[in-house]
CSV table of C-alpha atoms in Angstrom, one decimal:
chain,number,residue,atom,x,y,z
A,1199,PHE,CA,97.4,112.8,102.1
A,1200,CYS,CA,96.1,114.5,98.9
A,1201,ARG,CA,94.9,117.6,100.7
A,1202,ALA,CA,97.7,118.1,103.2
A,1203,ILE,CA,100.7,116.9,101.2
A,1204,ALA,CA,100.1,116.2,97.5
A,1205,LEU,CA,98.1,119.3,96.6
A,1206,PRO,CA,100.5,121.8,98.2
A,1207,LEU,CA,103.3,119.9,96.5
A,1208,SER,CA,101.7,120.2,93.1
A,1209,SER,CA,101.5,124.0,93.4
A,1210,LYS,CA,105.1,124.3,94.4
A,1211,LEU,CA,106.2,122.1,91.5
A,1212,GLY,CA,104.3,124.2,89.0
A,1213,VAL,CA,101.5,121.7,88.2
A,1214,LYS,CA,98.7,123.9,87.0
A,1215,ASP,CA,95.2,122.9,85.8
A,1216,LYS,CA,94.2,123.9,82.3
A,1217,GLN,CA,91.4,126.5,82.1
A,1218,ARG,CA,88.5,124.7,80.4
A,1219,PRO,CA,85.7,126.7,78.9
A,1220,LYS,CA,82.4,125.9,80.7
A,1221,ALA,CA,79.3,124.8,79.0
A,1222,GLN,CA,76.4,127.2,79.2
A,1223,PRO,CA,73.5,126.2,81.4
A,1224,ASN,CA,70.9,124.3,79.4
A,1225,PRO,CA,68.4,122.1,81.3
A,1226,ARG,CA,67.3,120.1,78.3
A,1227,LEU,CA,70.8,119.2,77.2
A,1228,GLU,CA,71.9,118.5,80.8
A,1229,THR,CA,69.0,116.1,81.3
A,1230,PHE,CA,69.9,114.3,78.1
A,1231,TYR,CA,73.6,114.2,79.2
A,1232,ASN,CA,72.8,112.7,82.6
A,1233,THR,CA,70.1,110.2,81.6
A,1234,CYS,CA,70.6,109.2,78.0
A,1235,CYS,CA,74.1,109.6,76.5
A,1236,LYS,CA,77.2,111.7,77.0
A,1237,ASN,CA,78.4,111.5,73.4
A,1238,PRO,CA,75.3,111.6,71.2
A,1239,GLU,CA,75.3,110.6,67.5
A,1240,GLU,CA,74.7,113.0,64.6
A,1241,GLY,CA,71.0,112.3,64.5
A,1242,GLU,CA,70.6,112.9,68.2
A,1243,LEU,CA,72.5,116.2,67.8
A,1244,LEU,CA,70.2,117.4,65.1
A,1245,ARG,CA,67.1,116.5,67.1
A,1246,LEU,CA,68.5,118.3,70.2
A,1247,ALA,CA,69.4,121.3,68.1
A,1248,LYS,CA,65.9,121.6,66.9
A,1249,GLN,CA,64.4,121.2,70.4
A,1250,CYS,CA,66.8,123.9,71.8
A,1251,ASP,CA,66.6,126.1,68.8
A,1252,LEU,CA,70.4,126.2,68.5
A,1253,PRO,CA,72.9,125.5,65.7
A,1254,VAL,CA,74.2,121.9,65.6
A,1255,ARG,CA,77.7,123.1,66.1
A,1256,LYS,CA,76.8,124.8,69.3
A,1257,VAL,CA,75.1,121.7,70.7
A,1258,GLU,CA,78.1,119.6,69.7
A,1259,ARG,CA,80.4,122.2,71.4
A,1260,TRP,CA,78.2,122.1,74.6
A,1261,PHE,CA,78.5,118.3,74.9
A,1262,ARG,CA,82.3,118.5,74.3
A,1263,ARG,CA,82.7,121.1,77.1
A,1264,ARG,CA,80.4,119.2,79.4
A,1265,ARG,CA,82.4,116.0,78.9
A,1266,ASN,CA,85.6,117.9,79.6
A,1267,ALA,CA,84.1,119.2,82.8
A,1268,ASP,CA,83.7,115.7,84.1
A,1269,ARG,CA,87.3,114.7,83.3
A,1270,PRO,CA,89.8,114.8,86.2
A,1271,SER,CA,92.0,117.8,86.5
A,1272,LEU,CA,95.8,117.7,86.3
A,1273,SER,CA,96.2,118.4,90.0
A,1274,LYS,CA,93.9,115.5,90.8
A,1275,LYS,CA,95.9,113.1,88.7
A,1276,PHE,CA,99.1,114.4,90.3
A,1277,CYS,CA,97.7,113.8,93.8
A,1278,GLU,CA,96.6,110.3,93.0
A,1279,ALA,CA,100.0,109.4,91.5
A,1280,CYS,CA,101.8,110.8,94.6
A,1281,TRP,CA,99.6,108.8,97.0
A,1282,ARG,CA,100.1,105.6,95.0
A,1283,PHE,CA,103.8,106.1,94.7
A,1284,THR,CA,104.1,106.7,98.5
A,1285,PHE,CA,102.3,103.4,99.1
A,1286,TYR,CA,104.1,101.3,96.5
A,1287,ILE,CA,107.5,102.4,97.6
A,1288,THR,CA,106.6,101.8,101.2
A,1289,SER,CA,105.1,98.4,100.5
A,1290,PHE,CA,107.9,97.2,98.3
A,1291,PHE,CA,110.7,98.0,100.8
A,1292,THR,CA,108.5,96.6,103.5
A,1293,GLY,CA,108.2,93.4,101.6
A,1294,LEU,CA,111.9,93.2,101.0
A,1295,ALA,CA,112.6,93.8,104.7
A,1296,VAL,CA,110.2,91.1,105.7
A,1297,LEU,CA,111.3,88.5,103.2
A,1298,TYR,CA,115.1,89.0,102.8
A,1299,ASP,CA,115.9,86.4,105.5
A,1300,LYS,CA,113.1,84.0,104.6
A,1301,PRO,CA,114.2,80.7,102.9
A,1302,TRP,CA,111.4,80.7,100.3
A,1303,PHE,CA,112.5,84.1,99.0
A,1304,TRP,CA,115.7,82.5,97.7
A,1305,ASP,CA,114.6,78.9,97.2
A,1306,HIS,CA,111.0,78.7,95.9
A,1307,ARG,CA,110.6,75.0,96.8
A,1308,GLU,CA,110.6,76.2,100.4
A,1309,CYS,CA,107.1,77.6,99.8
A,1310,TRP,CA,105.7,74.1,100.3
A,1311,THR,CA,108.0,72.7,103.0
A,1312,GLY,CA,105.8,71.6,105.9
A,1313,TYR,CA,102.6,72.8,104.2
A,1314,PRO,CA,99.9,73.2,105.5
A,1315,GLN,CA,101.5,73.4,109.0
A,1316,GLN,CA,103.4,76.7,108.4
A,1317,PRO,CA,103.4,79.2,111.3
A,1318,LEU,CA,102.3,82.7,110.5
A,1319,GLN,CA,104.8,85.2,111.7
A,1320,PRO,CA,103.6,88.7,112.9
A,1321,SER,CA,105.7,90.5,110.2
A,1322,LEU,CA,104.0,88.5,107.5
A,1323,PHE,CA,100.6,89.1,109.0
A,1324,TRP,CA,101.0,92.9,109.0
A,1325,TYR,CA,102.5,92.9,105.6
A,1326,TYR,CA,99.4,91.0,104.3
A,1327,MET,CA,97.1,93.4,106.1
A,1328,LEU,CA,98.9,96.4,104.6
A,1329,GLU,CA,98.4,95.1,101.1
A,1330,LEU,CA,94.9,93.9,101.6
A,1331,SER,CA,93.7,97.2,103.1
A,1332,PHE,CA,95.2,99.2,100.2
A,1333,TYR,CA,93.4,97.1,97.5
A,1334,TRP,CA,90.2,97.3,99.4
A,1335,SER,CA,90.6,101.1,99.5
A,1336,LEU,CA,91.1,101.1,95.7
A,1337,VAL,CA,87.7,99.4,95.4
A,1338,PHE,CA,86.0,101.9,97.7
A,1339,THR,CA,87.4,104.9,95.8
A,1340,LEU,CA,86.8,103.6,92.3
A,1341,PRO,CA,83.9,106.1,91.7
A,1342,PHE,CA,86.2,109.0,92.7
A,1343,ASP,CA,89.5,108.0,91.3
A,1344,VAL,CA,90.8,108.9,87.8
A,1345,LYS,CA,89.0,106.8,85.3
A,1346,ARG,CA,91.2,105.5,82.5
A,1347,LYS,CA,90.4,103.5,79.4
A,1348,ASP,CA,91.3,100.2,81.1
A,1349,PHE,CA,88.8,100.8,83.9
A,1350,LYS,CA,87.2,97.4,83.5
A,1351,GLU,CA,90.5,95.7,83.5
A,1352,GLN,CA,91.4,97.5,86.7
A,1353,ILE,CA,88.2,96.3,88.4
A,1354,VAL,CA,89.1,92.7,87.4
A,1355,HIS,CA,92.6,93.2,88.7
A,1356,HIS,CA,91.5,94.6,92.0
A,1357,ALA,CA,88.9,91.8,92.5
A,1358,ALA,CA,91.4,89.0,91.6
A,1359,THR,CA,94.0,90.5,93.9
A,1360,ILE,CA,91.6,90.8,96.9
A,1361,PHE,CA,90.3,87.2,96.3
A,1362,LEU,CA,93.9,86.0,96.0
A,1363,ILE,CA,95.1,87.7,99.1
A,1364,SER,CA,92.1,86.6,101.1
A,1365,PHE,CA,92.0,83.0,100.0
A,1366,SER,CA,95.8,82.6,100.2
A,1367,TYR,CA,95.5,83.8,103.8
A,1368,CYS,CA,92.7,81.3,104.6
A,1369,ALA,CA,94.4,78.4,102.9
A,1370,ASN,CA,97.8,79.3,104.4
A,1371,TYR,CA,99.4,80.1,101.0
A,1372,ILE,CA,101.2,83.0,102.8
A,1373,ARG,CA,104.6,82.2,101.4
A,1374,ILE,CA,103.6,82.2,97.7
A,1375,GLY,CA,101.3,85.2,98.3
A,1376,THR,CA,104.2,87.3,99.6
A,1377,LEU,CA,106.2,86.6,96.5
A,1378,VAL,CA,103.3,87.7,94.3
A,1379,LEU,CA,103.0,91.0,96.2
A,1380,VAL,CA,106.7,91.9,96.0
A,1381,ILE,CA,106.8,91.1,92.3
A,1382,HIS,CA,103.8,93.4,91.6
A,1383,ASP,CA,105.1,96.3,93.7
A,1384,ALA,CA,108.5,96.3,92.0
A,1385,SER,CA,107.3,97.8,88.7
A,1386,ASP,CA,104.6,100.0,90.2
A,1387,CYS,CA,107.4,101.9,92.1
A,1388,PHE,CA,108.5,103.3,88.7
A,1389,LEU,CA,105.1,103.8,87.1
A,1390,GLU,CA,103.8,106.4,89.5
A,1391,PRO,CA,106.9,108.7,89.5
A,1392,THR,CA,106.7,108.5,85.6
A,1393,LYS,CA,103.2,109.9,85.8
A,1394,ILE,CA,104.3,112.6,88.3
A,1395,PHE,CA,107.1,113.9,86.1
A,1396,ASN,CA,104.8,113.7,83.1
A,1397,TYR,CA,102.3,116.1,84.9
A,1398,MET,CA,105.3,118.3,85.8
A,1399,LYS,CA,106.3,118.5,82.1
A,1400,TRP,CA,109.7,117.1,82.8
A,1401,LYS,CA,109.8,115.3,79.5
A,1402,LYS,CA,113.3,113.8,79.5
A,1403,THR,CA,113.0,112.5,83.1
A,1404,CYS,CA,109.6,111.1,82.3
A,1405,ASP,CA,110.9,109.3,79.2
A,1406,SER,CA,113.8,107.8,81.1
A,1407,LEU,CA,111.7,106.6,83.9
A,1408,PHE,CA,109.2,105.1,81.5
A,1409,MET,CA,111.9,103.1,79.8
A,1410,ILE,CA,113.1,101.8,83.2
A,1411,PHE,CA,109.5,101.0,84.2
A,1412,SER,CA,108.9,99.1,80.9
A,1413,ALA,CA,112.0,97.0,81.4
A,1414,VAL,CA,111.1,96.2,85.0
A,1415,PHE,CA,107.5,95.5,84.2
A,1416,LEU,CA,108.2,93.2,81.3
A,1417,ILE,CA,110.9,91.2,83.2
A,1418,SER,CA,109.0,91.0,86.4
A,1419,ARG,CA,105.5,90.2,85.0
A,1420,LEU,CA,106.4,88.1,81.9
A,1421,VAL,CA,109.5,86.3,83.2
A,1422,ILE,CA,109.9,86.3,87.0
A,1423,TYR,CA,106.2,86.0,87.8
A,1424,PRO,CA,105.5,82.9,85.5
A,1425,TYR,CA,108.7,81.1,86.7
A,1426,THR,CA,108.6,82.1,90.4
A,1427,VAL,CA,104.9,81.9,91.0
A,1428,LEU,CA,103.0,80.0,88.2
A,1429,TYR,CA,105.5,77.3,87.7
A,1430,ASN,CA,105.9,77.0,91.5
A,1431,THR,CA,102.2,76.6,92.3
A,1432,TYR,CA,101.5,74.4,89.3
A,1433,TYR,CA,104.4,71.9,89.5
A,1434,TYR,CA,106.3,72.2,92.7
A,1435,SER,CA,103.2,71.9,94.9
A,1436,MET,CA,102.4,68.6,93.2
A,1437,GLU,CA,105.5,67.1,94.8
A,1438,ILE,CA,104.1,67.8,98.3
A,1439,PHE,CA,100.4,67.0,98.0
A,1440,GLN,CA,97.7,66.1,95.6
A,1441,PRO,CA,95.5,68.8,94.0
A,1442,PHE,CA,92.5,70.0,95.9
A,1443,PHE,CA,90.0,72.9,95.5
A,1444,GLY,CA,92.5,75.5,96.8
A,1445,TYR,CA,95.0,74.3,94.2
A,1446,TYR,CA,92.7,75.0,91.3
A,1447,PHE,CA,91.2,78.2,92.7
A,1448,VAL,CA,94.6,79.8,93.4
A,1449,ASN,CA,96.0,78.8,90.0
A,1450,ALA,CA,92.9,80.2,88.3
A,1451,LEU,CA,93.4,83.6,90.0
A,1452,LEU,CA,97.1,83.7,89.2
A,1453,LEU,CA,96.3,83.0,85.6
A,1454,ILE,CA,93.8,85.8,85.5
A,1455,LEU,CA,96.6,88.1,86.7
A,1456,GLN,CA,98.9,86.8,84.1
A,1457,LEU,CA,96.4,87.5,81.3
A,1458,LEU,CA,96.1,91.1,82.6
A,1459,HIS,CA,99.9,91.3,82.6
A,1460,VAL,CA,99.9,90.3,78.9
A,1461,PHE,CA,97.3,92.9,78.1
A,1462,TRP,CA,99.2,95.7,79.7
A,1463,SER,CA,102.5,94.5,78.3
A,1464,CYS,CA,101.0,94.9,74.8
A,1465,LEU,CA,100.2,98.5,75.5
A,1466,ILE,CA,103.7,99.1,77.0
A,1467,ILE,CA,105.4,97.5,74.0
A,1468,HIS,CA,103.4,99.6,71.6
A,1469,MET,CA,104.4,102.8,73.4
A,1470,VAL,CA,108.1,101.8,73.5
A,1471,TYR,CA,107.9,101.0,69.8
A,1472,LYS,CA,106.5,104.4,69.1
A,1473,PHE,CA,109.2,106.0,71.3
A,1474,ILE,CA,112.0,104.2,69.4
A,1475,LEU,CA,110.6,105.2,66.0
A,1476,GLN,CA,109.6,108.8,66.7
A,1477,GLY,CA,112.1,109.6,69.5
A,1478,THR,CA,109.3,111.0,71.7
A,1479,MET,CA,107.0,109.3,74.2
A,1480,GLU,CA,103.4,108.8,73.2
A,1481,LYS,CA,100.8,109.8,75.8
A,1482,ASP,CA,99.5,107.2,78.1
A,1483,MET,CA,97.1,105.1,75.9
A,1484,ARG,CA,94.9,104.5,79.0
A,1485,SER,CA,94.4,108.2,79.7
A,1486,ASP,CA,91.3,110.0,78.7
A,1487,THR,CA,92.5,113.4,77.3
A,1488,ASP,CA,90.5,116.6,76.8
A,1489,GLU,CA,88.7,117.1,73.5
A,1490,SER,CA,88.7,120.9,73.6
A,1491,ASP,CA,92.2,121.6,72.3
A,1492,LYS,CA,92.1,120.4,68.7
A,1493,ASP,CA,88.3,120.8,68.2
A,1494,GLU,CA,88.3,124.4,69.6
A,1495,GLU,CA,91.2,125.3,67.4
A,1496,ARG,CA,89.5,123.8,64.3
A,1497,GLU,CA,86.4,125.9,65.0
A,1498,LYS,CA,88.5,129.0,65.4
A,1499,ILE,CA,90.3,128.3,62.1
A,1500,ARG,CA,87.0,127.8,60.4
A,1501,GLU,CA,85.6,131.1,61.7
A,1502,VAL,CA,88.8,132.9,60.7
A,1503,GLU,CA,88.7,131.4,57.2
A,1504,LYS,CA,85.0,132.2,57.0
A,1505,ASN,CA,85.6,135.8,58.0
A,1506,GLY,CA,88.5,136.0,55.7
A,1507,ILE,CA,86.4,134.9,52.8
A,1508,VAL,CA,83.7,137.4,53.7
A,1509,CYS,CA,86.2,140.2,53.9
A,1510,PHE,CA,87.8,139.2,50.6
A,1511,SER,CA,84.5,139.1,48.9
A,1512,ASN,CA,83.6,142.5,50.2
A,1513,VAL,CA,86.9,143.9,49.1
A,1514,THR,CA,86.6,142.4,45.6
A,1515,GLY,CA,83.0,143.5,45.3
A,1516,ASN,CA,83.9,147.1,46.2
A,1517,SER,CA,86.9,147.2,43.9
A,1518,SER,CA,84.7,145.9,41.0
A,1519,ILE,CA,82.1,148.6,41.7
A,1520,GLN,CA,84.8,151.3,41.8
A,1521,ARG,CA,86.4,149.9,38.7
A,1522,ASN,CA,83.1,150.1,36.8
A,1523,GLY,CA,82.2,153.5,38.2
A,1524,ALA,CA,85.5,155.3,38.5
A,1525,GLU,CA,88.3,153.2,37.0
A,1526,ALA,CA,90.7,156.2,37.3
A,1527,LEU,CA,90.6,156.0,41.1
A,1528,THR,CA,91.7,152.3,41.4
A,1529,ASN,CA,94.4,150.2,39.8
A,1530,ARG,CA,95.7,153.4,38.1
A,1531,ALA,CA,99.1,152.8,36.5
A,1532,HIS,CA,101.6,155.6,36.4
A,1533,LEU,CA,104.8,155.5,34.4
A,1534,THR,CA,107.5,156.8,36.7
A,1535,ASN,CA,111.1,156.8,35.5
A,1536,GLY,CA,110.2,154.0,33.0
A,1537,HIS,CA,108.6,151.8,35.6
A,1538,VAL,CA,104.9,150.9,36.1
A,1539,LYS,CA,103.7,151.7,39.6
A,1540,GLU,CA,100.3,150.8,40.9
A,1541,ARG,CA,98.5,152.9,43.4
C-alpha cells in the first residue's frame, strides 16, 4: 500500500522530504553512536573530541546530524498515516454495518442475555479477525514504524488490545468486544487525516480536523467508553452470573485501556489549550522533530557574528593606524557651504 498508493500520492500532493545535512564518515563516532549512546553528555563529547582530534562543536554537530538521519522522513510519516486512515475508516464503517441491527448495540444489557451460550455469527467472526490481524501487524512492524515519544504507551496499548480481543473471543465476550472496537475506531478516523493534512501544510484544515478529533476522542474515550463498556462489564454482568476469572481479567484489561485514554486525553487537552490561547496549533507532542533547524541556524549566526567582529576589529585597527600615520587621509572634515562633510 505504501509503495503503490501512498508514496505516489505524497508526491502528487506536494509532500517533500527536507534535505538533511549528512554526518561525515567517522568510524570512532559511529561505533560510539551504535554501542554506547546516541546523545552523549558534555564530558563524553570532550573525550570523543580529544580522541578524534576535532573541535567539540563539530563532534556535537556530527551526533545531531546522525540522530536526524535516523528520524523518519516526512514521506514515511505520510505513508503510515494514509495506511492507518484507510484501515480505520474501513474498520469503523464495517463495525457499524455489522452492529447496526444487533440488539446490544442499542441496549447494552443485551450483551449478557443468554451468556455464555451466545452464537457467533460469521459477520462478527470476520470483523474480529480484521481487527486482530491489524493490531498484530502493528506489533510486527514496531521496529520499522515511526517512533513517537509515547512509544512505550503504544506497546502497552497494542498488547492490551490483542489480549483483550483474543480473550474476549475465547470467553465469548464477543458482544462487549465489538462495542470496544467501534468506540476506538471512531476517533482514529479523524486523527490520521489530521496528520495527513499537517504533512501537506494545509494548516487551517489540519487545525479544524484536530478540533473535531479532540471532541470525538474526549467524548468517546472519557464518556461513552466508561458508561457503555466499563459500567456494563462491571455492574450489568453481575446481574447475570457471579464473578469468575474472566470477569476480573477482562475488567483489568479494560481499565488499562482507560488509563491510556486518560494519558492521551491530557496531551490533547494541553494542545487544545495552547490552540485557544495562541490561535495556532502546537506540533504533535508525541512527535520527535529534527534538531538541525534551530541548532544549525544558531551556529550560522555565531559564525556570522564572529566574522563580523573580526572584520570590525580589522577595520578599526586599520583606521587607527591610518589616523596615526596620515590623519589627513581619513576622517577629514571639509567645510562646504557652511556644513561639515566627512569623507
